[in-house]
Amino acid sequence: MNRSVLPFIPVCEPTLQGNEEKYVMDAVKSSWIGSQGLYLDRLNKEFPQYLGVKFGTAVSNGTTALHLACTAIGIGPGDEVVIPDFTMIASAFAVAYTGAKPVFVDCMRDSWNMNIAQVEEKITSKTKAIMAVHIYGLATPMEELLKIAKRHHLKVIEDAAEVHGSEYFGRKCGAFGDIAAFSFFANKNITCGEGGFVVTSDEDLYKKCLYYKNLCFPMDRGRVYEHHHIGFNYRMTNLHAAVAVAQLERIDDLIEARRKNARLYNKYLAEIPGITLPIEPPNYKNTYWMYSIVLEDEFGMSRDALMSTLRDNNIDSRAFFVPMHQQPSLIKIGCREAGSQFDSLFPVSCEISKKGLYLPSASHLKASEIERICTTIAKIREGV
């Protein structure tokens, strides 16, 4: 078949095959389209129950969820928060919004998650919290991280934007730290287009989230226009919640679909030399938010060249994140160890950011599409 007529395979589309339309239309007909309503009530109750935590509140997106989490635990100017160098920029921005500075830790070569062995050396008298970012569907090893936090009397924030339903020793991500933030962006395991969620089992932190996300309206006196702190409008609409509830009803099926996709990718790509596949260690459950690979030198082609050739074959892909210490915005605000002169401190992050990419990963991806993607990659390598 002429490759020019092959259908385009996007990197990730939402799978909207449940009650999304029904619930949205119900919200519209009821006129509850703002920041109150049945679907917000359901989401605020059912998502924490799914995760095994006590409290939670829906917000406008994953970045605001992270910022709200940082604000609730009291992070502010002069503080530092230890985060992975290899993460999405929202992790660092959420810290920066508070006036604090993110401090970076290299990642591990096999899991791409934070290297826990390096965390303690980055802790100073200014450190207020550690942010564990679970990458691409795989949990950060939380047991040792929690021990470090306890030794130093630090809070733990989980950036769980990419791990809805992922598990570590039988517990779901988001249930380990003092507070956790999720994203419901369009490419996530469950989505409502935009949206986010904060969860915690600490009632005081929960009440602070409710307070700050709603412009710091008094929580005990109704709609009184008297505000004692600087708050934020981070509310989610009932329309977005309607979609999220429909997605949550099918979360196990959506996750299993991505795990099935990963098994097929593993089967086909394992036969191609020079590709490092994502891992799932014992006692972990990887939900493979994005099916990610790293090209080794043996592959014989750069990551960017492969991505370009895949595009020529109507197959979409995305490059790995750029390390935080190389981000111009974070260099400008004076983050510790920020700038290319510090590349030697973050060798793994630097390497995989240049060699890593993720392939089409939607829950409704067809087996024939995965086979086509892998066959195309094999043919590209053979032609090098």
mmCIF file of C-alpha atoms in Angstrom:
data_model
loop_
_atom_site.group_PDB
_atom_site.id
_atom_site.type_symbol
_atom_site.label_atom_id
_atom_site.label_comp_id
_atom_site.label_asym_id
_atom_site.label_seq_id
_atom_site.Cartn_x
_atom_site.Cartn_y
_atom_site.Cartn_z
ATOM 1 C CA MET A 1 0.000 0.000 0.000
ATOM 2 C CA ASN A 2 1.234 3.497 -0.808
ATOM 3 C CA ARG A 3 2.198 5.041 2.507
ATOM 4 C CA SER A 4 0.688 8.390 1.484
ATOM 5 C CA VAL A 5 -2.808 6.924 1.752
ATOM 6 C CA LEU A 6 -2.309 5.132 5.058
ATOM 7 C CA PRO A 7 -4.619 6.583 7.729
ATOM 8 C CA PHE A 8 -3.052 8.915 10.270
ATOM 9 C CA ILE A 9 -2.519 7.473 13.765
ATOM 10 C CA PRO A 10 -2.505 10.282 16.369
ATOM 11 C CA VAL A 11 -0.331 10.002 19.443
ATOM 12 C CA CYS A 12 -3.336 9.944 21.760
ATOM 13 C CA GLU A 13 -7.025 10.717 21.520
ATOM 14 C CA PRO A 14 -9.630 10.506 24.293
ATOM 15 C CA THR A 15 -11.790 7.395 24.341
ATOM 16 C CA LEU A 16 -15.350 8.686 24.739
ATOM 17 C CA GLN A 17 -17.492 5.579 24.472
ATOM 18 C CA GLY A 18 -19.544 5.676 27.661
ATOM 19 C CA ASN A 19 -22.079 8.076 29.177
ATOM 20 C CA GLU A 20 -20.164 11.274 28.396
ATOM 21 C CA GLU A 21 -22.731 12.779 26.025
ATOM 22 C CA LYS A 22 -25.681 11.639 28.122
ATOM 23 C CA TYR A 23 -24.334 13.190 31.313
ATOM 24 C CA VAL A 24 -23.288 16.452 29.648
ATOM 25 C CA MET A 25 -26.737 16.866 28.116
ATOM 26 C CA ASP A 26 -28.302 16.096 31.483
ATOM 27 C CA ALA A 27 -26.199 18.839 33.070
ATOM 28 C CA VAL A 28 -27.189 21.286 30.329
ATOM 29 C CA LYS A 29 -30.891 20.477 30.616
ATOM 30 C CA SER A 30 -30.739 20.856 34.387
ATOM 31 C CA SER A 31 -29.058 24.285 33.948
ATOM 32 C CA TRP A 32 -26.319 23.217 36.407
ATOM 33 C CA ILE A 33 -23.369 24.136 34.200
ATOM 34 C CA GLY A 34 -21.280 26.133 36.707
ATOM 35 C CA SER A 35 -19.175 25.056 39.671
ATOM 36 C CA GLN A 36 -21.946 23.182 41.499
ATOM 37 C CA GLY A 37 -24.083 20.218 40.541
ATOM 38 C CA LEU A 38 -24.768 16.508 40.713
ATOM 39 C CA TYR A 39 -21.735 15.456 38.682
ATOM 40 C CA LEU A 40 -19.306 17.509 40.732
ATOM 41 C CA ASP A 41 -20.789 15.950 43.861
ATOM 42 C CA ARG A 42 -20.347 12.484 42.386
ATOM 43 C CA LEU A 43 -16.804 13.114 41.192
ATOM 44 C CA ASN A 44 -15.708 14.619 44.504
ATOM 45 C CA LYS A 45 -17.006 11.522 46.273
ATOM 46 C CA GLU A 46 -16.209 8.716 43.849
ATOM 47 C CA PHE A 47 -12.665 9.546 42.723
ATOM 48 C CA PRO A 48 -11.209 9.615 46.253
ATOM 49 C CA GLN A 49 -13.054 6.356 46.984
ATOM 50 C CA TYR A 50 -11.486 4.786 43.907
ATOM 51 C CA LEU A 51 -8.025 5.833 45.076
ATOM 52 C CA GLY A 52 -8.558 4.803 48.685
ATOM 53 C CA VAL A 53 -8.188 8.272 50.218
ATOM 54 C CA LYS A 54 -10.590 10.219 52.403
ATOM 55 C CA PHE A 55 -11.043 13.567 50.698
ATOM 56 C CA GLY A 56 -10.798 15.208 47.306
ATOM 57 C CA THR A 57 -11.906 18.177 45.272
ATOM 58 C CA ALA A 58 -12.117 18.790 41.535
ATOM 59 C CA VAL A 59 -10.251 21.753 40.039
ATOM 60 C CA SER A 60 -9.761 23.378 36.652
ATOM 61 C CA ASN A 61 -6.654 21.454 35.499
ATOM 62 C CA GLY A 62 -3.672 19.459 36.666
ATOM 63 C CA THR A 63 -1.360 22.448 37.034
ATOM 64 C CA THR A 64 -3.803 24.265 39.294
ATOM 65 C CA ALA A 65 -4.186 21.028 41.262
ATOM 66 C CA LEU A 66 -0.439 21.001 41.907
ATOM 67 C CA HIS A 67 -0.363 24.691 42.812
ATOM 68 C CA LEU A 68 -3.289 24.209 45.180
ATOM 69 C CA ALA A 69 -1.503 21.278 46.815
ATOM 70 C CA CYS A 70 1.643 23.373 47.300
ATOM 71 C CA THR A 71 -0.386 26.245 48.732
ATOM 72 C CA ALA A 72 -2.338 23.999 51.106
ATOM 73 C CA ILE A 73 0.808 22.604 52.735
ATOM 74 C CA GLY A 74 2.177 26.108 53.202
ATOM 75 C CA ILE A 75 4.962 26.335 50.625
ATOM 76 C CA GLY A 76 6.003 29.945 50.042
ATOM 77 C CA PRO A 77 8.826 32.407 49.313
ATOM 78 C CA GLY A 78 12.203 31.236 50.574
ATOM 79 C CA ASP A 79 11.209 27.556 50.576
ATOM 80 C CA GLU A 80 12.586 24.801 48.365
ATOM 81 C CA VAL A 81 10.856 21.689 47.014
ATOM 82 C CA VAL A 82 12.823 18.706 45.733
ATOM 83 C CA ILE A 83 11.439 17.495 42.388
ATOM 84 C CA PRO A 84 12.656 15.212 39.583
ATOM 85 C CA ASP A 85 14.771 16.822 36.888
ATOM 86 C CA PHE A 86 12.903 14.671 34.385
ATOM 87 C CA THR A 87 9.281 15.736 34.526
ATOM 88 C CA MET A 88 6.727 17.931 32.814
ATOM 89 C CA ILE A 89 7.212 21.663 33.423
ATOM 90 C CA ALA A 90 3.963 21.973 35.425
ATOM 91 C CA SER A 91 5.670 20.238 38.356
ATOM 92 C CA ALA A 92 8.233 23.011 38.597
ATOM 93 C CA PHE A 93 5.852 25.846 37.745
ATOM 94 C CA ALA A 94 3.486 24.870 40.557
ATOM 95 C CA VAL A 95 6.339 25.305 43.030
ATOM 96 C CA ALA A 96 7.444 28.571 41.413
ATOM 97 C CA TYR A 97 3.922 30.039 41.605
ATOM 98 C CA THR A 98 4.207 30.015 45.410
ATOM 99 C CA GLY A 99 7.469 31.963 45.350
ATOM 100 C CA ALA A 100 9.460 28.865 46.306
ATOM 101 C CA LYS A 101 12.219 27.276 44.201
ATOM 102 C CA PRO A 102 12.268 23.736 42.786
ATOM 103 C CA VAL A 103 15.476 21.775 43.363
ATOM 104 C CA PHE A 104 16.270 18.993 40.918
ATOM 105 C CA VAL A 105 17.178 15.305 41.274
ATOM 106 C CA ASP A 106 18.289 13.072 38.418
ATOM 107 C CA CYS A 107 16.155 10.131 37.302
ATOM 108 C CA MET A 108 16.821 6.406 37.082
ATOM 109 C CA ARG A 109 17.779 4.827 33.774
ATOM 110 C CA ASP A 110 15.324 1.930 33.916
ATOM 111 C CA SER A 111 12.125 3.549 35.229
ATOM 112 C CA TRP A 112 12.727 7.242 34.336
ATOM 113 C CA ASN A 113 11.421 8.128 37.797
ATOM 114 C CA MET A 114 13.208 10.181 40.456
ATOM 115 C CA ASN A 115 16.438 8.655 41.769
ATOM 116 C CA ILE A 116 15.528 8.304 45.434
ATOM 117 C CA ALA A 117 19.174 7.706 46.390
ATOM 118 C CA GLN A 118 19.981 11.304 45.444
ATOM 119 C CA VAL A 119 17.097 13.032 47.230
ATOM 120 C CA GLU A 120 18.680 13.391 50.654
ATOM 121 C CA GLU A 121 21.746 15.223 49.352
ATOM 122 C CA LYS A 122 19.482 17.965 47.946
ATOM 123 C CA ILE A 123 17.732 18.646 51.258
ATOM 124 C CA THR A 124 18.690 21.864 53.093
ATOM 125 C CA SER A 125 17.248 23.972 55.873
ATOM 126 C CA LYS A 126 15.074 25.619 53.199
ATOM 127 C CA THR A 127 13.475 22.374 52.020
ATOM 128 C CA LYS A 128 9.749 22.250 52.752
ATOM 129 C CA ALA A 129 8.595 19.252 50.710
ATOM 130 C CA ILE A 130 9.454 16.528 48.241
ATOM 131 C CA MET A 131 7.391 16.172 45.093
ATOM 132 C CA ALA A 132 7.238 12.619 43.756
ATOM 133 C CA VAL A 133 6.280 12.668 40.075
ATOM 134 C CA HIS A 134 5.107 9.299 38.778
ATOM 135 C CA ILE A 135 6.286 9.178 35.166
ATOM 136 C CA TYR A 136 4.383 7.803 32.137
ATOM 137 C CA GLY A 137 2.201 5.450 34.184
ATOM 138 C CA LEU A 138 4.787 3.929 36.552
ATOM 139 C CA ALA A 139 4.906 4.729 40.270
ATOM 140 C CA THR A 140 7.879 6.301 41.972
ATOM 141 C CA PRO A 141 9.238 3.924 44.669
ATOM 142 C CA MET A 142 7.439 5.536 47.571
ATOM 143 C CA GLU A 143 8.559 3.505 50.593
ATOM 144 C CA GLU A 144 12.089 4.909 50.820
ATOM 145 C CA LEU A 145 10.945 8.384 49.795
ATOM 146 C CA LEU A 146 8.463 8.481 52.658
ATOM 147 C CA LYS A 147 11.193 7.387 55.075
ATOM 148 C CA ILE A 148 13.422 10.242 53.926
ATOM 149 C CA ALA A 149 10.576 12.720 54.304
ATOM 150 C CA LYS A 150 9.838 11.476 57.810
ATOM 151 C CA ARG A 151 13.500 11.735 58.860
ATOM 152 C CA HIS A 152 13.615 15.352 57.753
ATOM 153 C CA HIS A 153 10.063 16.324 58.761
ATOM 154 C CA LEU A 154 9.068 17.130 55.188
ATOM 155 C CA LYS A 155 5.739 16.979 53.405
ATOM 156 C CA VAL A 156 5.308 14.725 50.364
ATOM 157 C CA ILE A 157 3.339 15.858 47.323
ATOM 158 C CA GLU A 158 2.471 13.296 44.666
ATOM 159 C CA ASP A 159 2.266 14.601 41.123
ATOM 160 C CA ALA A 160 -0.020 11.828 39.917
ATOM 161 C CA ALA A 161 -1.039 13.495 36.653
ATOM 162 C CA GLU A 162 0.061 10.471 34.616
ATOM 163 C CA VAL A 163 -0.893 7.537 36.827
ATOM 164 C CA HIS A 164 -4.644 7.192 37.307
ATOM 165 C CA GLY A 165 -5.022 3.635 38.557
ATOM 166 C CA SER A 166 -1.301 2.827 38.754
ATOM 167 C CA GLU A 167 -0.250 0.908 41.852
ATOM 168 C CA TYR A 168 2.729 0.399 44.137
ATOM 169 C CA PHE A 169 2.563 -2.676 46.383
ATOM 170 C CA GLY A 170 -1.204 -2.864 46.032
ATOM 171 C CA ARG A 171 -1.961 0.806 46.803
ATOM 172 C CA LYS A 172 -2.954 3.294 44.148
ATOM 173 C CA CYS A 173 -0.778 6.263 43.355
ATOM 174 C CA GLY A 174 -2.125 9.350 45.056
ATOM 175 C CA ALA A 175 -2.678 7.519 48.346
ATOM 176 C CA PHE A 176 0.896 7.749 49.679
ATOM 177 C CA GLY A 177 1.808 11.382 50.169
ATOM 178 C CA ASP A 178 0.333 14.093 52.337
ATOM 179 C CA ILE A 179 -1.475 15.388 49.262
ATOM 180 C CA ALA A 180 -1.663 14.457 45.581
ATOM 181 C CA ALA A 181 -2.649 16.108 42.310
ATOM 182 C CA PHE A 182 -4.160 14.549 39.185
ATOM 183 C CA SER A 183 -4.784 15.847 35.680
ATOM 184 C CA PHE A 184 -7.818 15.100 33.519
ATOM 185 C CA PHE A 185 -6.270 16.517 30.334
ATOM 186 C CA ALA A 186 -7.504 15.056 27.042
ATOM 187 C CA ASN A 187 -4.745 12.441 26.738
ATOM 188 C CA LYS A 188 -4.920 11.091 30.298
ATOM 189 C CA ASN A 189 -6.200 7.636 31.286
ATOM 190 C CA ILE A 190 -9.476 9.331 32.201
ATOM 191 C CA THR A 191 -10.273 12.808 30.946
ATOM 192 C CA CYS A 192 -12.748 15.644 30.725
ATOM 193 C CA GLY A 193 -10.717 17.675 28.236
ATOM 194 C CA GLU A 194 -9.277 19.956 30.891
ATOM 195 C CA GLY A 195 -9.589 19.430 34.602
ATOM 196 C CA GLY A 196 -7.735 18.238 37.650
ATOM 197 C CA PHE A 197 -8.200 16.835 41.128
ATOM 198 C CA VAL A 198 -6.545 17.143 44.537
ATOM 199 C CA VAL A 199 -6.751 14.298 47.061
ATOM 200 C CA THR A 200 -5.643 13.894 50.645
ATOM 201 C CA SER A 201 -6.540 11.981 53.786
ATOM 202 C CA ASP A 202 -5.698 15.029 55.916
ATOM 203 C CA GLU A 203 -8.923 16.899 56.669
ATOM 204 C CA ASP A 204 -7.115 20.157 57.428
ATOM 205 C CA LEU A 205 -5.341 20.107 54.040
ATOM 206 C CA TYR A 206 -8.631 19.272 52.357
ATOM 207 C CA LYS A 207 -10.368 22.263 53.924
ATOM 208 C CA LYS A 208 -7.501 24.524 52.855
ATOM 209 C CA CYS A 209 -7.891 23.287 49.288
ATOM 210 C CA LEU A 210 -11.608 24.065 49.350
ATOM 211 C CA TYR A 211 -10.877 27.498 50.757
ATOM 212 C CA TYR A 212 -8.070 28.562 48.439
ATOM 213 C CA LYS A 213 -9.572 27.184 45.230
ATOM 214 C CA ASN A 214 -12.730 29.277 45.751
ATOM 215 C CA LEU A 215 -11.159 32.757 46.022
ATOM 216 C CA CYS A 216 -10.901 32.373 49.804
ATOM 217 C CA PHE A 217 -14.596 32.984 50.352
ATOM 218 C CA PRO A 218 -15.395 32.347 54.036
ATOM 219 C CA MET A 219 -16.353 28.700 54.395
ATOM 220 C CA ASP A 220 -18.709 29.180 57.325
ATOM 221 C CA ARG A 221 -20.757 32.237 56.308
ATOM 222 C CA GLY A 222 -22.144 31.595 52.840
ATOM 223 C CA ARG A 223 -21.489 34.025 49.986
ATOM 224 C CA VAL A 224 -19.917 36.809 52.049
ATOM 225 C CA TYR A 225 -17.654 39.056 49.975
ATOM 226 C CA GLU A 226 -14.919 39.294 52.555
ATOM 227 C CA HIS A 227 -11.581 37.710 51.739
ATOM 228 C CA HIS A 228 -8.791 37.335 54.290
ATOM 229 C CA HIS A 229 -6.215 35.628 52.025
ATOM 230 C CA ILE A 230 -5.191 35.677 48.372
ATOM 231 C CA GLY A 231 -7.168 32.884 46.760
ATOM 232 C CA PHE A 232 -7.645 31.410 43.309
ATOM 233 C CA ASN A 233 -10.545 30.566 41.046
ATOM 234 C CA TYR A 234 -9.605 26.954 40.400
ATOM 235 C CA ARG A 235 -13.125 25.551 40.283
ATOM 236 C CA MET A 236 -14.229 22.843 37.847
ATOM 237 C CA THR A 237 -17.587 23.124 36.063
ATOM 238 C CA ASN A 238 -20.359 20.582 36.351
ATOM 239 C CA LEU A 239 -20.093 20.077 32.567
ATOM 240 C CA HIS A 240 -16.496 18.936 32.880
ATOM 241 C CA ALA A 241 -17.392 16.788 35.875
ATOM 242 C CA ALA A 242 -20.137 15.104 33.843
ATOM 243 C CA VAL A 243 -17.528 13.873 31.364
ATOM 244 C CA ALA A 244 -15.127 12.884 34.152
ATOM 245 C CA VAL A 245 -17.796 10.846 35.967
ATOM 246 C CA ALA A 246 -18.606 8.977 32.749
ATOM 247 C CA GLN A 247 -14.910 8.247 32.329
ATOM 248 C CA LEU A 248 -14.528 7.149 35.939
ATOM 249 C CA GLU A 249 -17.328 4.635 35.451
ATOM 250 C CA ARG A 250 -15.121 2.907 32.858
ATOM 251 C CA ILE A 251 -11.687 3.522 34.338
ATOM 252 C CA ASP A 252 -10.805 -0.155 34.798
ATOM 253 C CA ASP A 253 -11.648 -0.915 31.163
ATOM 254 C CA LEU A 254 -9.737 2.124 29.895
ATOM 255 C CA ILE A 255 -6.661 1.182 31.903
ATOM 256 C CA GLU A 256 -6.787 -2.456 30.865
ATOM 257 C CA ALA A 257 -6.954 -1.320 27.249
ATOM 258 C CA ARG A 258 -3.693 0.614 27.685
ATOM 259 C CA ARG A 259 -2.072 -2.328 29.414
ATOM 260 C CA LYS A 260 -3.180 -4.561 26.551
ATOM 261 C CA ASN A 261 -1.674 -2.077 24.109
ATOM 262 C CA ALA A 262 1.589 -2.215 26.053
ATOM 263 C CA ARG A 263 1.687 -6.002 25.911
ATOM 264 C CA LEU A 264 1.346 -5.868 22.134
ATOM 265 C CA TYR A 265 4.021 -3.182 21.809
ATOM 266 C CA ASN A 266 6.335 -5.203 24.049
ATOM 267 C CA LYS A 267 5.786 -8.294 21.916
ATOM 268 C CA TYR A 268 6.646 -6.608 18.633
ATOM 269 C CA LEU A 269 9.318 -4.126 19.730
ATOM 270 C CA ALA A 270 11.284 -6.652 21.806
ATOM 271 C CA GLU A 271 12.430 -8.149 18.521
ATOM 272 C CA ILE A 272 13.965 -4.861 17.320
ATOM 273 C CA PRO A 273 17.537 -4.247 18.546
ATOM 274 C CA GLY A 274 18.379 -0.913 20.121
ATOM 275 C CA ILE A 275 15.061 -0.135 21.823
ATOM 276 C CA THR A 276 14.637 0.031 25.602
ATOM 277 C CA LEU A 277 11.052 -0.719 26.601
ATOM 278 C CA PRO A 278 9.103 0.539 29.637
ATOM 279 C CA ILE A 279 9.276 -1.652 32.704
ATOM 280 C CA GLU A 280 6.828 -3.038 35.231
ATOM 281 C CA PRO A 281 8.774 -4.284 38.276
ATOM 282 C CA PRO A 282 7.280 -6.792 40.722
ATOM 283 C CA ASN A 283 4.653 -5.218 43.007
ATOM 284 C CA TYR A 284 4.058 -2.347 40.584
ATOM 285 C CA LYS A 285 1.117 -1.834 38.240
ATOM 286 C CA ASN A 286 2.081 0.290 35.239
ATOM 287 C CA THR A 287 -0.920 1.824 33.465
ATOM 288 C CA TYR A 288 1.229 2.939 30.510
ATOM 289 C CA TRP A 289 -0.312 6.409 30.224
ATOM 290 C CA MET A 290 2.004 6.855 27.266
ATOM 291 C CA TYR A 291 3.801 3.899 25.748
ATOM 292 C CA SER A 292 7.366 5.193 25.924
ATOM 293 C CA ILE A 293 10.652 3.915 24.537
ATOM 294 C CA VAL A 294 14.300 4.967 24.536
ATOM 295 C CA LEU A 295 16.454 4.514 21.430
ATOM 296 C CA GLU A 296 19.920 3.212 22.208
ATOM 297 C CA ASP A 297 22.961 3.773 19.986
ATOM 298 C CA GLU A 298 22.495 0.269 18.597
ATOM 299 C CA PHE A 299 19.300 1.395 16.881
ATOM 300 C CA GLY A 300 21.425 3.347 14.432
ATOM 301 C CA MET A 301 19.204 6.402 14.136
ATOM 302 C CA SER A 302 18.484 9.416 16.315
ATOM 303 C CA ARG A 303 15.196 9.865 18.094
ATOM 304 C CA ASP A 304 14.342 12.948 16.036
ATOM 305 C CA ALA A 305 15.093 11.160 12.777
ATOM 306 C CA LEU A 306 12.826 8.277 13.746
ATOM 307 C CA MET A 307 10.023 10.650 14.698
ATOM 308 C CA SER A 308 10.345 12.468 11.379
ATOM 309 C CA THR A 309 10.220 9.224 9.417
ATOM 310 C CA LEU A 310 7.225 8.030 11.420
ATOM 311 C CA ARG A 311 5.444 11.271 10.506
ATOM 312 C CA ASP A 312 6.213 10.549 6.852
ATOM 313 C CA ASN A 313 4.339 7.306 7.417
ATOM 314 C CA ASN A 314 1.349 9.078 9.048
ATOM 315 C CA ILE A 315 2.279 7.948 12.567
ATOM 316 C CA ASP A 316 2.395 10.541 15.332
ATOM 317 C CA SER A 317 4.775 10.502 18.289
ATOM 318 C CA ARG A 318 6.139 12.829 20.964
ATOM 319 C CA ALA A 319 9.602 13.492 22.364
ATOM 320 C CA PHE A 320 10.413 13.036 26.038
ATOM 321 C CA PHE A 321 10.400 16.044 28.375
ATOM 322 C CA VAL A 322 13.280 18.524 28.388
ATOM 323 C CA PRO A 323 15.098 18.396 31.765
ATOM 324 C CA MET A 324 14.058 20.987 34.319
ATOM 325 C CA HIS A 325 17.596 22.255 34.895
ATOM 326 C CA GLN A 326 17.777 23.219 31.199
ATOM 327 C CA GLN A 327 14.504 25.159 31.163
ATOM 328 C CA PRO A 328 15.124 28.870 30.377
ATOM 329 C CA SER A 329 12.232 29.954 32.617
ATOM 330 C CA LEU A 330 13.685 28.151 35.638
ATOM 331 C CA ILE A 331 17.198 29.419 34.962
ATOM 332 C CA LYS A 332 15.788 32.971 34.923
ATOM 333 C CA ILE A 333 14.264 32.661 38.394
ATOM 334 C CA GLY A 334 17.562 31.451 39.829
ATOM 335 C CA CYS A 335 16.874 27.810 40.610
ATOM 336 C CA ARG A 336 19.752 26.016 42.250
ATOM 337 C CA GLU A 337 21.846 23.970 39.757
ATOM 338 C CA ALA A 338 19.921 25.336 36.771
ATOM 339 C CA GLY A 339 21.754 25.790 33.491
ATOM 340 C CA SER A 340 23.608 23.652 30.959
ATOM 341 C CA GLN A 341 26.785 23.938 33.074
ATOM 342 C CA PHE A 342 25.086 21.525 35.468
ATOM 343 C CA ASP A 343 24.389 18.828 32.863
ATOM 344 C CA SER A 344 26.951 16.548 34.522
ATOM 345 C CA LEU A 345 24.766 16.421 37.651
ATOM 346 C CA PHE A 346 21.856 15.031 35.661
ATOM 347 C CA PRO A 347 23.361 12.583 33.150
ATOM 348 C CA VAL A 348 20.390 10.240 32.923
ATOM 349 C CA SER A 349 17.837 12.992 32.523
ATOM 350 C CA CYS A 350 19.964 14.602 29.802
ATOM 351 C CA GLU A 351 20.405 11.298 27.971
ATOM 352 C CA ILE A 352 16.843 10.046 27.917
ATOM 353 C CA SER A 353 15.452 13.473 27.051
ATOM 354 C CA LYS A 354 17.396 13.213 23.786
ATOM 355 C CA LYS A 355 16.708 9.530 23.126
ATOM 356 C CA GLY A 356 13.156 9.001 24.401
ATOM 357 C CA LEU A 357 9.803 9.191 22.663
ATOM 358 C CA TYR A 358 6.321 7.915 23.164
ATOM 359 C CA LEU A 359 4.185 6.192 20.574
ATOM 360 C CA PRO A 360 0.415 6.276 19.949
ATOM 361 C CA SER A 361 -1.242 5.252 23.202
ATOM 362 C CA ALA A 362 -5.011 5.811 23.113
ATOM 363 C CA SER A 363 -7.156 3.291 24.948
ATOM 364 C CA HIS A 364 -9.089 2.562 21.736
ATOM 365 C CA LEU A 365 -5.955 1.960 19.647
ATOM 366 C CA LYS A 366 -6.444 -1.096 17.443
ATOM 367 C CA ALA A 367 -4.159 -4.114 17.480
ATOM 368 C CA SER A 368 -3.693 -3.675 13.721
ATOM 369 C CA GLU A 369 -2.515 -0.101 14.291
ATOM 370 C CA ILE A 370 0.045 -1.203 16.873
ATOM 371 C CA GLU A 371 1.300 -3.881 14.501
ATOM 372 C CA ARG A 372 1.600 -1.286 11.731
ATOM 373 C CA ILE A 373 3.525 1.107 14.012
ATOM 374 C CA CYS A 374 5.969 -1.587 15.093
ATOM 375 C CA THR A 375 6.404 -2.967 11.578
ATOM 376 C CA THR A 376 7.129 0.544 10.348
ATOM 377 C CA ILE A 377 9.757 1.064 13.060
ATOM 378 C CA ALA A 378 11.378 -2.261 12.159
ATOM 379 C CA LYS A 379 11.496 -1.333 8.467
ATOM 380 C CA ILE A 380 12.919 2.100 9.257
ATOM 381 C CA ARG A 381 15.724 0.501 11.280
ATOM 382 C CA GLU A 382 16.435 -2.051 8.567
ATOM 383 C CA GLY A 383 16.830 0.798 6.088
ATOM 384 C CA VAL A 384 19.379 2.681 8.162
#
